CSV table of C-alpha atoms and ligand atoms in Angstrom, one decimal:
chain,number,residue,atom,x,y,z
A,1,UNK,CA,10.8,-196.4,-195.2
A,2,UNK,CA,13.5,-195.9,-197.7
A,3,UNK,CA,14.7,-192.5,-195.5
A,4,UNK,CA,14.8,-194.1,-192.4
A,5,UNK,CA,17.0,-196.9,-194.0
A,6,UNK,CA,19.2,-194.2,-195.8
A,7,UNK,CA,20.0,-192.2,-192.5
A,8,UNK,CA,21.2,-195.6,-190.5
A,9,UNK,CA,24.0,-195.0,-187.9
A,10,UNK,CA,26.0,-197.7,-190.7
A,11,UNK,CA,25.5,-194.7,-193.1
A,12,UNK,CA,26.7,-191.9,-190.7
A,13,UNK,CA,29.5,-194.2,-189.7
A,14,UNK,CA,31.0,-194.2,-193.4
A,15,UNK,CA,30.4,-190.9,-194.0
A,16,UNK,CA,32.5,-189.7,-191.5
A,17,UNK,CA,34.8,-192.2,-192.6
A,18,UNK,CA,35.1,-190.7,-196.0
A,19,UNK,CA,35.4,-186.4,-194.3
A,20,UNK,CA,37.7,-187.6,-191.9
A,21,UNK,CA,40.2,-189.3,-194.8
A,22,UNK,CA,39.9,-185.9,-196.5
A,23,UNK,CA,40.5,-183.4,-193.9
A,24,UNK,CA,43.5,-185.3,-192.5
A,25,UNK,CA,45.0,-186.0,-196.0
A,26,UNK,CA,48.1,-183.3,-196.4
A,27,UNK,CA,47.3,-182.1,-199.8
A,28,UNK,CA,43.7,-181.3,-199.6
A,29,UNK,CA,44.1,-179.2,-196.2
A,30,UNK,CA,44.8,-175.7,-197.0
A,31,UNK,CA,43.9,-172.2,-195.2
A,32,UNK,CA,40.0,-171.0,-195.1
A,33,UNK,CA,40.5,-167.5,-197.1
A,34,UNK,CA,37.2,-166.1,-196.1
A,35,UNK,CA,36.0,-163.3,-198.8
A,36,UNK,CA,35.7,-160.2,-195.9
A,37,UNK,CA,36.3,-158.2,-193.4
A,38,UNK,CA,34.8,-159.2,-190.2
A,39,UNK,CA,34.5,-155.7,-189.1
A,40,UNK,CA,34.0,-152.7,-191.9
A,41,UNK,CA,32.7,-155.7,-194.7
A,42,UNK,CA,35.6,-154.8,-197.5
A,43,UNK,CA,36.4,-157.4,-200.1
A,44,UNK,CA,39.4,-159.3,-199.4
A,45,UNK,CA,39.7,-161.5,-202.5
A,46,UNK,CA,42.7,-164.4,-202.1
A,47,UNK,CA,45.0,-161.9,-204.0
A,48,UNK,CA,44.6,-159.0,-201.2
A,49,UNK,CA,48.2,-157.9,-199.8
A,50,UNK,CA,45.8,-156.2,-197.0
A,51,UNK,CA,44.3,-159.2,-195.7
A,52,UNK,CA,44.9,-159.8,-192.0
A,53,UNK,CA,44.1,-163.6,-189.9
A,54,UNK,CA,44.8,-164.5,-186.4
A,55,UNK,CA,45.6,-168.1,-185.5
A,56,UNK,CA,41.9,-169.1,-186.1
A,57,UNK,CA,41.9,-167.7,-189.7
A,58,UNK,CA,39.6,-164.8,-188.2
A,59,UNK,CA,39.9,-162.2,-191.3
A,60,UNK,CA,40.1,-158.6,-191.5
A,61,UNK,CA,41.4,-155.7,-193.3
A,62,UNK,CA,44.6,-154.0,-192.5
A,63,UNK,CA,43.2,-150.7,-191.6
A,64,UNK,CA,40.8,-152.2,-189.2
A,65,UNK,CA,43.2,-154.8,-188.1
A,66,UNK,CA,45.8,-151.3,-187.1
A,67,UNK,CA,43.4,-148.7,-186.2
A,68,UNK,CA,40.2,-150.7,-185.1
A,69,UNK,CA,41.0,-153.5,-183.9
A,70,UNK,CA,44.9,-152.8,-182.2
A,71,UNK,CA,45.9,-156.1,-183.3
A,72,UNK,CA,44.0,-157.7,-180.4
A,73,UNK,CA,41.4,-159.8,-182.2
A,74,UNK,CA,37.7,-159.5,-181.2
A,75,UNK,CA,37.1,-163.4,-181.1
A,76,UNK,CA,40.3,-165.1,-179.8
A,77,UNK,CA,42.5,-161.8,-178.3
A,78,UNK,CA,45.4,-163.2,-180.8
A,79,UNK,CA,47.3,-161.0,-182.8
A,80,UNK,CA,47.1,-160.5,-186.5
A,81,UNK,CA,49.6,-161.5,-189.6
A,82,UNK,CA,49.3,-160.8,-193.3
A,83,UNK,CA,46.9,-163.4,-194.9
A,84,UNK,CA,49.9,-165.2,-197.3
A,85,UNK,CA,48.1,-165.4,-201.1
A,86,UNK,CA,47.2,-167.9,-202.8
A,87,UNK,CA,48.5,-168.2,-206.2
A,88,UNK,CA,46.4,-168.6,-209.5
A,89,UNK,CA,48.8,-169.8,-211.3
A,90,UNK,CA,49.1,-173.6,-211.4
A,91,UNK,CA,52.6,-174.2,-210.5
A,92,UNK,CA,52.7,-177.4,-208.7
A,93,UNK,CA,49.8,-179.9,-209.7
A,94,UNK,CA,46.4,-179.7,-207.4
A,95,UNK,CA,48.0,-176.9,-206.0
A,96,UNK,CA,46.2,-173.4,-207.0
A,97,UNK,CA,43.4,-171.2,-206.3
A,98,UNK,CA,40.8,-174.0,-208.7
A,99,UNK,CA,41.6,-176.5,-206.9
A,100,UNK,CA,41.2,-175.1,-203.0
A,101,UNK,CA,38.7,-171.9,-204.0
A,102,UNK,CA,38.2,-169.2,-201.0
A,103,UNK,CA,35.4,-169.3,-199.5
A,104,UNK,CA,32.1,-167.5,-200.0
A,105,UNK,CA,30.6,-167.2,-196.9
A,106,UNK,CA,30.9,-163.7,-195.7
A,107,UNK,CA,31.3,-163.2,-191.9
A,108,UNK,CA,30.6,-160.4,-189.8
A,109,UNK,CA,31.4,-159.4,-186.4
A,110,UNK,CA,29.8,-161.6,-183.3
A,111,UNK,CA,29.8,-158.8,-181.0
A,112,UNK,CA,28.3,-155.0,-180.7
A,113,UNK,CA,31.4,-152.5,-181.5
A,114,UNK,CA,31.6,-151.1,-178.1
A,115,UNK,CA,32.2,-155.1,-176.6
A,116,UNK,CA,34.9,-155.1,-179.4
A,117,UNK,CA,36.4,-151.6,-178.7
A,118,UNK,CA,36.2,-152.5,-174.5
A,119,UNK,CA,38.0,-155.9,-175.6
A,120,UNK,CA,40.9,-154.2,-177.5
A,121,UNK,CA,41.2,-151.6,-175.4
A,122,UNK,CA,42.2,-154.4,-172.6
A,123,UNK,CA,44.5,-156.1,-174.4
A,124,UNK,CA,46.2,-154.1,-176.9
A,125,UNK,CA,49.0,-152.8,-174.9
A,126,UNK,CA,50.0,-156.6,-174.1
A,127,UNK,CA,52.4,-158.1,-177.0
A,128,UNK,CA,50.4,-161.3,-178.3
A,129,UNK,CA,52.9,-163.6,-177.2
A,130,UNK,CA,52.7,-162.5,-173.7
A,131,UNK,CA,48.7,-162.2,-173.6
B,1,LIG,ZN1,38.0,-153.7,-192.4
B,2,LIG,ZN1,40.9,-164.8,-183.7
């Protein structure tokens, strides 16, 4: 009985409550820096300079970004920038690496290399602010 009573809609309510106040507070928003390549699987730590996203923080390498991917990404068809780092150093307070860590959840490509080959090859010779 003691569940039931603990998942109440009441409960849910002020739960969301609480996320919601923390996602839409300024400070505590920051870029997902996701640990990998989507594509080849390469390490891309928060200090990588080769570290490509599109708008949607989809991540990849730089080579497979360039000679992979054609800067057409395989999820949203945006185009790629360098990832910006994310200092270690403490230099503003609550600001750092400690205090919004990268992620650890590795991900990996939702579709079969030739879907994601056909995809770029459609795109690629469209500039991203004109696809
Ligand atoms: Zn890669
Ligand atoms: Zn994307």
């Amino acid at each position: 009985m003691a569940q039931i009573e603990g998942n109440s809609p009441f409960e849910f309510r002020v739960r969301f409550a609480i996320i919601h106040l923390k996602s839409t507070h300024g400070t505590v928003m920051a870029l997902q820096l996701r640990p990998n390549c989507e594509y080849c699987d390469k390490d891309l730590p928060p200090n990588a300079t080769e570290a490509r996203i599109c708008s949607y923080e989809c991540t990849f390498c730089a080579d497979c970004a360039e000679n992979k991917l054609h800067n057409v990404c395989p999820n949203c068809g945006g185009g790629f920038v360098p990832r910006p780092i994310r200092p270690v150093t403490v230099m503003r307070p609550g600001v750092c690496v400690d205090k919004q860590p990268p992620s650890d959840k590795r991900v990996h490509l939702k579709y079969s290399l030739d879907d994601v080959a056909a995809h770029s090859a459609k795109y690629r010779d469209i500039k991203p602010e004109q696809r």
